[in-house]
Amino acid sequence: MGIRNKYTATLILFIAVINLGCFQYKNVEILGVSKLSIKEISTKAIDVEVEIQINNPNRFDISLDDAELVLFIKGKKIGIATIKEKIVLPKKSNNIHRFTIQTNVKDISSETIPLLLGLLTKSTIEFGVQGNINAKAKVVNKKVPIDFKNNIKL
């Protein structure tokens, strides 16, 4: 290896170390669910629109595009939900994001159907979410835990 190649390799290593130092990932925080509404009920799925306040303390945008969420109403599990669309969290933001989560009807037990029908006549409901949302930023993937239970406006 010649002197020129050693300098080039050293320079590349130096730049890589500096760039890794600038890329410091801070955890995204799910601060709460502010609103919940049933968007669509079909024979295949239930779409629920949620408004969630999310804090991104990082100096770069983060995308949330995959989730494994367990939904609860009045403490009873109603099913597993996924996020239907990609969510982009702007850098250094603390915003409320509106998106749709979908629960497959085959995952819903028959005892939870009366709870779901009761949502149509109520103004608030005890709603809970547990699970993980996958956060991606540049080359880093992290699972953001969510464990939330509160009375939500419908």
PDB file of N, CA and C in Angstrom, residues 41-135:
ATOM      1  N   ILE A  41     -65.747   0.924   8.867  1.00  0.00           N
ATOM      2  CA  ILE A  41     -65.931  -0.453   9.304  1.00  0.00           C
ATOM      3  C   ILE A  41     -66.402  -1.236   8.096  1.00  0.00           C
ATOM      4  N   SER A  42     -65.666  -2.293   7.764  1.00  0.00           N
ATOM      5  CA  SER A  42     -66.051  -3.147   6.637  1.00  0.00           C
ATOM      6  C   SER A  42     -66.001  -4.598   7.086  1.00  0.00           C
ATOM      7  N   THR A  43     -66.304  -5.492   6.197  1.00  0.00           N
ATOM      8  CA  THR A  43     -66.257  -6.916   6.527  1.00  0.00           C
ATOM      9  C   THR A  43     -64.824  -7.427   6.659  1.00  0.00           C
ATOM     10  N   LYS A  44     -63.856  -6.645   6.181  1.00  0.00           N
ATOM     11  CA  LYS A  44     -62.452  -7.068   6.223  1.00  0.00           C
ATOM     12  C   LYS A  44     -61.645  -6.386   7.330  1.00  0.00           C
ATOM     13  N   ALA A  45     -61.939  -5.102   7.599  1.00  0.00           N
ATOM     14  CA  ALA A  45     -61.093  -4.356   8.526  1.00  0.00           C
ATOM     15  C   ALA A  45     -61.854  -3.203   9.178  1.00  0.00           C
ATOM     16  N   ILE A  46     -61.270  -2.713  10.254  1.00  0.00           N
ATOM     17  CA  ILE A  46     -61.755  -1.505  10.909  1.00  0.00           C
ATOM     18  C   ILE A  46     -60.625  -0.493  10.849  1.00  0.00           C
ATOM     19  N   ASP A  47     -60.904   0.668  10.249  1.00  0.00           N
ATOM     20  CA  ASP A  47     -59.925   1.747  10.173  1.00  0.00           C
ATOM     21  C   ASP A  47     -60.253   2.776  11.248  1.00  0.00           C
ATOM     22  N   VAL A  48     -59.259   3.095  12.055  1.00  0.00           N
ATOM     23  CA  VAL A  48     -59.419   4.058  13.134  1.00  0.00           C
ATOM     24  C   VAL A  48     -58.430   5.194  12.899  1.00  0.00           C
ATOM     25  N   GLU A  49     -58.954   6.415  12.865  1.00  0.00           N
ATOM     26  CA  GLU A  49     -58.080   7.581  12.731  1.00  0.00           C
ATOM     27  C   GLU A  49     -57.704   8.063  14.122  1.00  0.00           C
ATOM     28  N   VAL A  50     -56.401   8.244  14.348  1.00  0.00           N
ATOM     29  CA  VAL A  50     -55.911   8.690  15.648  1.00  0.00           C
ATOM     30  C   VAL A  50     -55.088   9.964  15.486  1.00  0.00           C
ATOM     31  N   GLU A  51     -55.109  10.759  16.530  1.00  0.00           N
ATOM     32  CA  GLU A  51     -54.231  11.927  16.619  1.00  0.00           C
ATOM     33  C   GLU A  51     -53.315  11.700  17.813  1.00  0.00           C
ATOM     34  N   ILE A  52     -52.022  11.632  17.543  1.00  0.00           N
ATOM     35  CA  ILE A  52     -51.033  11.338  18.582  1.00  0.00           C
ATOM     36  C   ILE A  52     -49.982  12.445  18.603  1.00  0.00           C
ATOM     37  N   GLN A  53     -49.677  12.905  19.806  1.00  0.00           N
ATOM     38  CA  GLN A  53     -48.609  13.885  19.954  1.00  0.00           C
ATOM     39  C   GLN A  53     -47.286  13.142  20.067  1.00  0.00           C
ATOM     40  N   ILE A  54     -46.356  13.494  19.163  1.00  0.00           N
ATOM     41  CA  ILE A  54     -45.061  12.817  19.104  1.00  0.00           C
ATOM     42  C   ILE A  54     -43.949  13.856  19.133  1.00  0.00           C
ATOM     43  N   ASN A  55     -42.968  13.626  19.991  1.00  0.00           N
ATOM     44  CA  ASN A  55     -41.819  14.517  20.115  1.00  0.00           C
ATOM     45  C   ASN A  55     -40.614  13.885  19.422  1.00  0.00           C
ATOM     46  N   ASN A  56     -40.048  14.594  18.450  1.00  0.00           N
ATOM     47  CA  ASN A  56     -38.806  14.179  17.800  1.00  0.00           C
ATOM     48  C   ASN A  56     -37.716  15.180  18.189  1.00  0.00           C
ATOM     49  N   PRO A  57     -36.862  14.845  19.164  1.00  0.00           N
ATOM     50  CA  PRO A  57     -35.831  15.782  19.619  1.00  0.00           C
ATOM     51  C   PRO A  57     -34.581  15.804  18.727  1.00  0.00           C
ATOM     52  N   ASN A  58     -34.570  15.012  17.672  1.00  0.00           N
ATOM     53  CA  ASN A  58     -33.377  14.862  16.838  1.00  0.00           C
ATOM     54  C   ASN A  58     -33.211  16.002  15.833  1.00  0.00           C
ATOM     55  N   ARG A  59     -32.001  16.095  15.283  1.00  0.00           N
ATOM     56  CA  ARG A  59     -31.681  17.129  14.280  1.00  0.00           C
ATOM     57  C   ARG A  59     -31.933  16.635  12.866  1.00  0.00           C
ATOM     58  N   PHE A  60     -32.751  15.599  12.732  1.00  0.00           N
ATOM     59  CA  PHE A  60     -33.064  15.048  11.413  1.00  0.00           C
ATOM     60  C   PHE A  60     -34.475  14.470  11.444  1.00  0.00           C
ATOM     61  N   ASP A  61     -35.086  14.381  10.266  1.00  0.00           N
ATOM     62  CA  ASP A  61     -36.418  13.805  10.139  1.00  0.00           C
ATOM     63  C   ASP A  61     -36.368  12.310  10.445  1.00  0.00           C
ATOM     64  N   ILE A  62     -37.465  11.807  10.980  1.00  0.00           N
ATOM     65  CA  ILE A  62     -37.602  10.379  11.264  1.00  0.00           C
ATOM     66  C   ILE A  62     -38.921   9.918  10.655  1.00  0.00           C
ATOM     67  N   SER A  63     -38.902   8.746  10.044  1.00  0.00           N
ATOM     68  CA  SER A  63     -40.142   8.198   9.494  1.00  0.00           C
ATOM     69  C   SER A  63     -40.610   7.012  10.331  1.00  0.00           C
ATOM     70  N   LEU A  64     -41.917   6.967  10.547  1.00  0.00           N
ATOM     71  CA  LEU A  64     -42.557   5.855  11.235  1.00  0.00           C
ATOM     72  C   LEU A  64     -43.385   5.139  10.190  1.00  0.00           C
ATOM     73  N   ASP A  65     -43.092   3.878   9.954  1.00  0.00           N
ATOM     74  CA  ASP A  65     -43.797   3.221   8.860  1.00  0.00           C
ATOM     75  C   ASP A  65     -44.249   1.806   9.141  1.00  0.00           C
ATOM     76  N   ASP A  66     -43.996   1.316  10.313  1.00  0.00           N
ATOM     77  CA  ASP A  66     -44.405  -0.048  10.617  1.00  0.00           C
ATOM     78  C   ASP A  66     -44.697  -0.115  12.109  1.00  0.00           C
ATOM     79  N   ALA A  67     -45.722  -0.862  12.461  1.00  0.00           N
ATOM     80  CA  ALA A  67     -46.070  -0.962  13.874  1.00  0.00           C
ATOM     81  C   ALA A  67     -46.756  -2.279  14.156  1.00  0.00           C
ATOM     82  N   GLU A  68     -46.582  -2.726  15.362  1.00  0.00           N
ATOM     83  CA  GLU A  68     -47.333  -3.854  15.892  1.00  0.00           C
ATOM     84  C   GLU A  68     -47.974  -3.345  17.173  1.00  0.00           C
ATOM     85  N   LEU A  69     -49.246  -2.988  17.066  1.00  0.00           N
ATOM     86  CA  LEU A  69     -49.943  -2.361  18.181  1.00  0.00           C
ATOM     87  C   LEU A  69     -51.104  -3.233  18.631  1.00  0.00           C
ATOM     88  N   VAL A  70     -51.260  -3.374  19.934  1.00  0.00           N
ATOM     89  CA  VAL A  70     -52.413  -4.059  20.505  1.00  0.00           C
ATOM     90  C   VAL A  70     -53.339  -2.964  21.021  1.00  0.00           C
ATOM     91  N   LEU A  71     -54.604  -2.999  20.573  1.00  0.00           N
ATOM     92  CA  LEU A  71     -55.581  -1.988  20.955  1.00  0.00           C
ATOM     93  C   LEU A  71     -56.486  -2.529  22.056  1.00  0.00           C
ATOM     94  N   PHE A  72     -56.837  -1.644  23.006  1.00  0.00           N
ATOM     95  CA  PHE A  72     -57.712  -1.990  24.117  1.00  0.00           C
ATOM     96  C   PHE A  72     -58.827  -0.955  24.230  1.00  0.00           C
ATOM     97  N   ILE A  73     -60.027  -1.419  24.518  1.00  0.00           N
ATOM     98  CA  ILE A  73     -61.136  -0.538  24.871  1.00  0.00           C
ATOM     99  C   ILE A  73     -61.669  -1.035  26.204  1.00  0.00           C
ATOM    100  N   LYS A  74     -61.749  -0.126  27.169  1.00  0.00           N
ATOM    101  CA  LYS A  74     -62.182  -0.465  28.529  1.00  0.00           C
ATOM    102  C   LYS A  74     -61.374  -1.638  29.083  1.00  0.00           C
ATOM    103  N   GLY A  75     -60.095  -1.674  28.787  1.00  0.00           N
ATOM    104  CA  GLY A  75     -59.206  -2.702  29.298  1.00  0.00           C
ATOM    105  C   GLY A  75     -59.290  -4.038  28.590  1.00  0.00           C
ATOM    106  N   LYS A  76     -60.165  -4.163  27.580  1.00  0.00           N
ATOM    107  CA  LYS A  76     -60.304  -5.427  26.856  1.00  0.00           C
ATOM    108  C   LYS A  76     -59.627  -5.324  25.502  1.00  0.00           C
ATOM    109  N   LYS A  77     -58.830  -6.331  25.200  1.00  0.00           N
ATOM    110  CA  LYS A  77     -58.119  -6.360  23.917  1.00  0.00           C
ATOM    111  C   LYS A  77     -59.123  -6.465  22.779  1.00  0.00           C
ATOM    112  N   ILE A  78     -58.984  -5.553  21.797  1.00  0.00           N
ATOM    113  CA  ILE A  78     -59.888  -5.630  20.651  1.00  0.00           C
ATOM    114  C   ILE A  78     -59.185  -6.108  19.390  1.00  0.00           C
ATOM    115  N   GLY A  79     -57.868  -6.095  19.375  1.00  0.00           N
ATOM    116  CA  GLY A  79     -57.177  -6.608  18.203  1.00  0.00           C
ATOM    117  C   GLY A  79     -55.793  -6.029  18.022  1.00  0.00           C
ATOM    118  N   ILE A  80     -55.139  -6.513  16.966  1.00  0.00           N
ATOM    119  CA  ILE A  80     -53.811  -6.062  16.569  1.00  0.00           C
ATOM    120  C   ILE A  80     -53.988  -5.060  15.433  1.00  0.00           C
ATOM    121  N   ALA A  81     -53.255  -3.966  15.502  1.00  0.00           N
ATOM    122  CA  ALA A  81     -53.393  -2.928  14.484  1.00  0.00           C
ATOM    123  C   ALA A  81     -52.046  -2.616  13.845  1.00  0.00           C
ATOM    124  N   THR A  82     -52.120  -2.129  12.612  1.00  0.00           N
ATOM    125  CA  THR A  82     -50.937  -1.656  11.888  1.00  0.00           C
ATOM    126  C   THR A  82     -51.204  -0.244  11.384  1.00  0.00           C
ATOM    127  N   ILE A  83     -50.143   0.493  11.090  1.00  0.00           N
ATOM    128  CA  ILE A  83     -50.269   1.839  10.536  1.00  0.00           C
ATOM    129  C   ILE A  83     -50.449   1.720   9.033  1.00  0.00           C
ATOM    130  N   LYS A  84     -51.449   2.428   8.492  1.00  0.00           N
ATOM    131  CA  LYS A  84     -51.730   2.321   7.065  1.00  0.00           C
ATOM    132  C   LYS A  84     -50.809   3.179   6.209  1.00  0.00           C
ATOM    133  N   GLU A  85     -50.340   4.303   6.734  1.00  0.00           N
ATOM    134  CA  GLU A  85     -49.508   5.182   5.930  1.00  0.00           C
ATOM    135  C   GLU A  85     -48.213   5.541   6.668  1.00  0.00           C
ATOM    136  N   LYS A  86     -47.255   5.984   5.912  1.00  0.00           N
ATOM    137  CA  LYS A  86     -45.965   6.398   6.468  1.00  0.00           C
ATOM    138  C   LYS A  86     -46.132   7.771   7.130  1.00  0.00           C
ATOM    139  N   ILE A  87     -45.517   7.941   8.289  1.00  0.00           N
ATOM    140  CA  ILE A  87     -45.564   9.207   9.029  1.00  0.00           C
ATOM    141  C   ILE A  87     -44.149   9.767   9.074  1.00  0.00           C
ATOM    142  N   VAL A  88     -43.991  11.023   8.719  1.00  0.00           N
ATOM    143  CA  VAL A  88     -42.683  11.667   8.787  1.00  0.00           C
ATOM    144  C   VAL A  88     -42.710  12.693   9.920  1.00  0.00           C
ATOM    145  N   LEU A  89     -41.781  12.524  10.856  1.00  0.00           N
ATOM    146  CA  LEU A  89     -41.641  13.455  11.974  1.00  0.00           C
ATOM    147  C   LEU A  89     -40.560  14.463  11.623  1.00  0.00           C
ATOM    148  N   PRO A  90     -40.914  15.730  11.455  1.00  0.00           N
ATOM    149  CA  PRO A  90     -39.889  16.732  11.146  1.00  0.00           C
ATOM    150  C   PRO A  90     -38.862  16.834  12.282  1.00  0.00           C
ATOM    151  N   LYS A  91     -37.656  17.243  11.936  1.00  0.00           N
ATOM    152  CA  LYS A  91     -36.606  17.389  12.944  1.00  0.00           C
ATOM    153  C   LYS A  91     -37.024  18.420  13.992  1.00  0.00           C
ATOM    154  N   LYS A  92     -36.600  18.180  15.232  1.00  0.00           N
ATOM    155  CA  LYS A  92     -36.854  19.077  16.366  1.00  0.00           C
ATOM    156  C   LYS A  92     -38.325  19.484  16.447  1.00  0.00           C
ATOM    157  N   SER A  93     -39.227  18.501  16.369  1.00  0.00           N
ATOM    158  CA  SER A  93     -40.657  18.820  16.391  1.00  0.00           C
ATOM    159  C   SER A  93     -41.351  18.145  17.567  1.00  0.00           C
ATOM    160  N   ASN A  94     -42.453  18.743  17.959  1.00  0.00           N
ATOM    161  CA  ASN A  94     -43.328  18.195  18.989  1.00  0.00           C
ATOM    162  C   ASN A  94     -44.749  18.486  18.517  1.00  0.00           C
ATOM    163  N   ASN A  95     -45.244  17.647  17.595  1.00  0.00           N
ATOM    164  CA  ASN A  95     -46.507  17.916  16.915  1.00  0.00           C
ATOM    165  C   ASN A  95     -47.516  16.800  17.136  1.00  0.00           C
ATOM    166  N   ILE A  96     -48.760  17.139  16.853  1.00  0.00           N
ATOM    167  CA  ILE A  96     -49.814  16.136  16.809  1.00  0.00           C
ATOM    168  C   ILE A  96     -49.898  15.638  15.374  1.00  0.00           C
ATOM    169  N   HIS A  97     -49.831  14.325  15.220  1.00  0.00           N
ATOM    170  CA  HIS A  97     -49.875  13.695  13.899  1.00  0.00           C
ATOM    171  C   HIS A  97     -51.162  12.899  13.777  1.00  0.00           C
ATOM    172  N   ARG A  98     -51.816  13.040  12.642  1.00  0.00           N
ATOM    173  CA  ARG A  98     -53.055  12.317  12.363  1.00  0.00           C
ATOM    174  C   ARG A  98     -52.753  11.231  11.340  1.00  0.00           C
ATOM    175  N   PHE A  99     -53.135  10.001  11.676  1.00  0.00           N
ATOM    176  CA  PHE A  99     -52.940   8.882  10.757  1.00  0.00           C
ATOM    177  C   PHE A  99     -53.950   7.795  11.056  1.00  0.00           C
ATOM    178  N   THR A 100     -54.000   6.816  10.188  1.00  0.00           N
ATOM    179  CA  THR A 100     -54.977   5.733  10.297  1.00  0.00           C
ATOM    180  C   THR A 100     -54.284   4.431  10.689  1.00  0.00           C
ATOM    181  N   ILE A 101     -54.863   3.762  11.670  1.00  0.00           N
ATOM    182  CA  ILE A 101     -54.423   2.422  12.006  1.00  0.00           C
ATOM    183  C   ILE A 101     -55.547   1.462  11.616  1.00  0.00           C
ATOM    184  N   GLN A 102     -55.166   0.251  11.260  1.00  0.00           N
ATOM    185  CA  GLN A 102     -56.145  -0.708  10.758  1.00  0.00           C
ATOM    186  C   GLN A 102     -56.049  -2.019  11.532  1.00  0.00           C
ATOM    187  N   THR A 103     -57.219  -2.503  11.927  1.00  0.00           N
ATOM    188  CA  THR A 103     -57.325  -3.788  12.598  1.00  0.00           C
ATOM    189  C   THR A 103     -58.083  -4.731  11.687  1.00  0.00           C
ATOM    190  N   ASN A 104     -57.526  -5.887  11.455  1.00  0.00           N
ATOM    191  CA  ASN A 104     -58.171  -6.894  10.627  1.00  0.00           C
ATOM    192  C   ASN A 104     -59.348  -7.488  11.408  1.00  0.00           C
ATOM    193  N   VAL A 105     -60.497  -7.594  10.770  1.00  0.00           N
ATOM    194  CA  VAL A 105     -61.700  -8.092  11.436  1.00  0.00           C
ATOM    195  C   VAL A 105     -61.510  -9.519  11.942  1.00  0.00           C
ATOM    196  N   LYS A 106     -60.754 -10.333  11.251  1.00  0.00           N
ATOM    197  CA  LYS A 106     -60.565 -11.720  11.696  1.00  0.00           C
ATOM    198  C   LYS A 106     -59.788 -11.794  13.009  1.00  0.00           C
ATOM    199  N   ASP A 107     -59.060 -10.721  13.364  1.00  0.00           N
ATOM    200  CA  ASP A 107     -58.320 -10.680  14.629  1.00  0.00           C
ATOM    201  C   ASP A 107     -59.178 -10.231  15.804  1.00  0.00           C
ATOM    202  N   ILE A 108     -60.393  -9.785  15.528  1.00  0.00           N
ATOM    203  CA  ILE A 108     -61.269  -9.260  16.571  1.00  0.00           C
ATOM    204  C   ILE A 108     -62.133 -10.386  17.107  1.00  0.00           C
ATOM    205  N   SER A 109     -62.181 -10.499  18.427  1.00  0.00           N
ATOM    206  CA  SER A 109     -63.010 -11.541  19.025  1.00  0.00           C
ATOM    207  C   SER A 109     -64.474 -11.094  19.044  1.00  0.00           C
ATOM    208  N   SER A 110     -65.379 -12.039  19.094  1.00  0.00           N
ATOM    209  CA  SER A 110     -66.809 -11.731  19.055  1.00  0.00           C
ATOM    210  C   SER A 110     -67.266 -10.949  20.281  1.00  0.00           C
ATOM    211  N   GLU A 111     -66.571 -11.098  21.400  1.00  0.00           N
ATOM    212  CA  GLU A 111     -66.978 -10.365  22.604  1.00  0.00           C
ATOM    213  C   GLU A 111     -66.632  -8.873  22.545  1.00  0.00           C
ATOM    214  N   THR A 112     -65.767  -8.469  21.631  1.00  0.00           N
ATOM    215  CA  THR A 112     -65.425  -7.047  21.533  1.00  0.00           C
ATOM    216  C   THR A 112     -66.323  -6.281  20.564  1.00  0.00           C
ATOM    217  N   ILE A 113     -67.119  -6.975  19.778  1.00  0.00           N
ATOM    218  CA  ILE A 113     -67.991  -6.289  18.815  1.00  0.00           C
ATOM    219  C   ILE A 113     -68.982  -5.358  19.520  1.00  0.00           C
ATOM    220  N   PRO A 114     -69.626  -5.749  20.631  1.00  0.00           N
ATOM    221  CA  PRO A 114     -70.502  -4.794  21.322  1.00  0.00           C
ATOM    222  C   PRO A 114     -69.762  -3.539  21.803  1.00  0.00           C
ATOM    223  N   LEU A 115     -68.499  -3.713  22.224  1.00  0.00           N
ATOM    224  CA  LEU A 115     -67.698  -2.548  22.626  1.00  0.00           C
ATOM    225  C   LEU A 115     -67.504  -1.599  21.448  1.00  0.00           C
ATOM    226  N   LEU A 116     -67.201  -2.153  20.284  1.00  0.00           N
ATOM    227  CA  LEU A 116     -66.987  -1.333  19.096  1.00  0.00           C
ATOM    228  C   LEU A 116     -68.272  -0.629  18.676  1.00  0.00           C
ATOM    229  N   LEU A 117     -69.389  -1.334  18.734  1.00  0.00           N
ATOM    230  CA  LEU A 117     -70.664  -0.708  18.381  1.00  0.00           C
ATOM    231  C   LEU A 117     -71.025   0.397  19.373  1.00  0.00           C
ATOM    232  N   GLY A 118     -70.617   0.219  20.623  1.00  0.00           N
ATOM    233  CA  GLY A 118     -70.858   1.242  21.639  1.00  0.00           C
ATOM    234  C   GLY A 118     -70.118   2.538  21.364  1.00  0.00           C
ATOM    235  N   LEU A 119     -69.040   2.469  20.580  1.00  0.00           N
ATOM    236  CA  LEU A 119     -68.285   3.673  20.228  1.00  0.00           C
ATOM    237  C   LEU A 119     -69.130   4.652  19.422  1.00  0.00           C
ATOM    238  N   LEU A 120     -70.114   4.138  18.703  1.00  0.00           N
ATOM    239  CA  LEU A 120     -70.931   4.993  17.841  1.00  0.00           C
ATOM    240  C   LEU A 120     -71.821   5.930  18.648  1.00  0.00           C
ATOM    241  N   THR A 121     -72.100   5.613  19.915  1.00  0.00           N
ATOM    242  CA  THR A 121     -73.007   6.439  20.720  1.00  0.00           C
ATOM    243  C   THR A 121     -72.308   7.182  21.850  1.00  0.00           C
ATOM    244  N   LYS A 122     -71.038   6.959  22.049  1.00  0.00           N
ATOM    245  CA  LYS A 122     -70.310   7.572  23.169  1.00  0.00           C
ATOM    246  C   LYS A 122     -69.541   8.812  22.716  1.00  0.00           C
ATOM    247  N   SER A 123     -69.283   9.706  23.668  1.00  0.00           N
ATOM    248  CA  SER A 123     -68.461  10.878  23.354  1.00  0.00           C
ATOM    249  C   SER A 123     -67.017  10.685  23.814  1.00  0.00           C
ATOM    250  N   THR A 124     -66.802   9.809  24.820  1.00  0.00           N
ATOM    251  CA  THR A 124     -65.450   9.465  25.269  1.00  0.00           C
ATOM    252  C   THR A 124     -65.393   7.957  25.520  1.00  0.00           C
ATOM    253  N   ILE A 125     -64.195   7.418  25.466  1.00  0.00           N
ATOM    254  CA  ILE A 125     -63.997   5.985  25.692  1.00  0.00           C
ATOM    255  C   ILE A 125     -62.611   5.775  26.307  1.00  0.00           C
ATOM    256  N   GLU A 126     -62.500   4.772  27.172  1.00  0.00           N
ATOM    257  CA  GLU A 126     -61.188   4.412  27.708  1.00  0.00           C
ATOM    258  C   GLU A 126     -60.476   3.591  26.639  1.00  0.00           C
ATOM    259  N   PHE A 127     -59.402   4.152  26.123  1.00  0.00           N
ATOM    260  CA  PHE A 127     -58.687   3.560  24.998  1.00  0.00           C
ATOM    261  C   PHE A 127     -57.243   3.315  25.395  1.00  0.00           C
ATOM    262  N   GLY A 128     -56.711   2.156  25.004  1.00  0.00           N
ATOM    263  CA  GLY A 128     -55.326   1.833  25.300  1.00  0.00           C
ATOM    264  C   GLY A 128     -54.599   1.281  24.087  1.00  0.00           C
ATOM    265  N   VAL A 129     -53.317   1.543  24.034  1.00  0.00           N
ATOM    266  CA  VAL A 129     -52.458   1.035  22.961  1.00  0.00           C
ATOM    267  C   VAL A 129     -51.162   0.557  23.602  1.00  0.00           C
ATOM    268  N   GLN A 130     -50.733  -0.646  23.196  1.00  0.00           N
ATOM    269  CA  GLN A 130     -49.441  -1.168  23.623  1.00  0.00           C
ATOM    270  C   GLN A 130     -48.743  -1.754  22.407  1.00  0.00           C
ATOM    271  N   GLY A 131     -47.452  -1.623  22.370  1.00  0.00           N
ATOM    272  CA  GLY A 131     -46.696  -2.218  21.274  1.00  0.00           C
ATOM    273  C   GLY A 131     -45.488  -1.393  20.909  1.00  0.00           C
ATOM    274  N   ASN A 132     -45.073  -1.534  19.656  1.00  0.00           N
ATOM    275  CA  ASN A 132     -43.888  -0.836  19.156  1.00  0.00           C
ATOM    276  C   ASN A 132     -44.164  -0.248  17.784  1.00  0.00           C
ATOM    277  N   ILE A 133     -43.580   0.918  17.560  1.00  0.00           N
ATOM    278  CA  ILE A 133     -43.608   1.547  16.241  1.00  0.00           C
ATOM    279  C   ILE A 133     -42.173   1.605  15.754  1.00  0.00           C
ATOM    280  N   ASN A 134     -41.932   1.211  14.504  1.00  0.00           N
ATOM    281  CA  ASN A 134     -40.590   1.208  13.942  1.00  0.00           C
ATOM    282  C   ASN A 134     -40.234   2.613  13.444  1.00  0.00           C
ATOM    283  N   ALA A 135     -39.166   3.186  13.973  1.00  0.00           N
ATOM    284  CA  ALA A 135     -38.685   4.511  13.575  1.00  0.00           C
ATOM    285  C   ALA A 135     -37.417   4.352  12.747  1.00  0.00           C
TER     286      ALA A 135
END
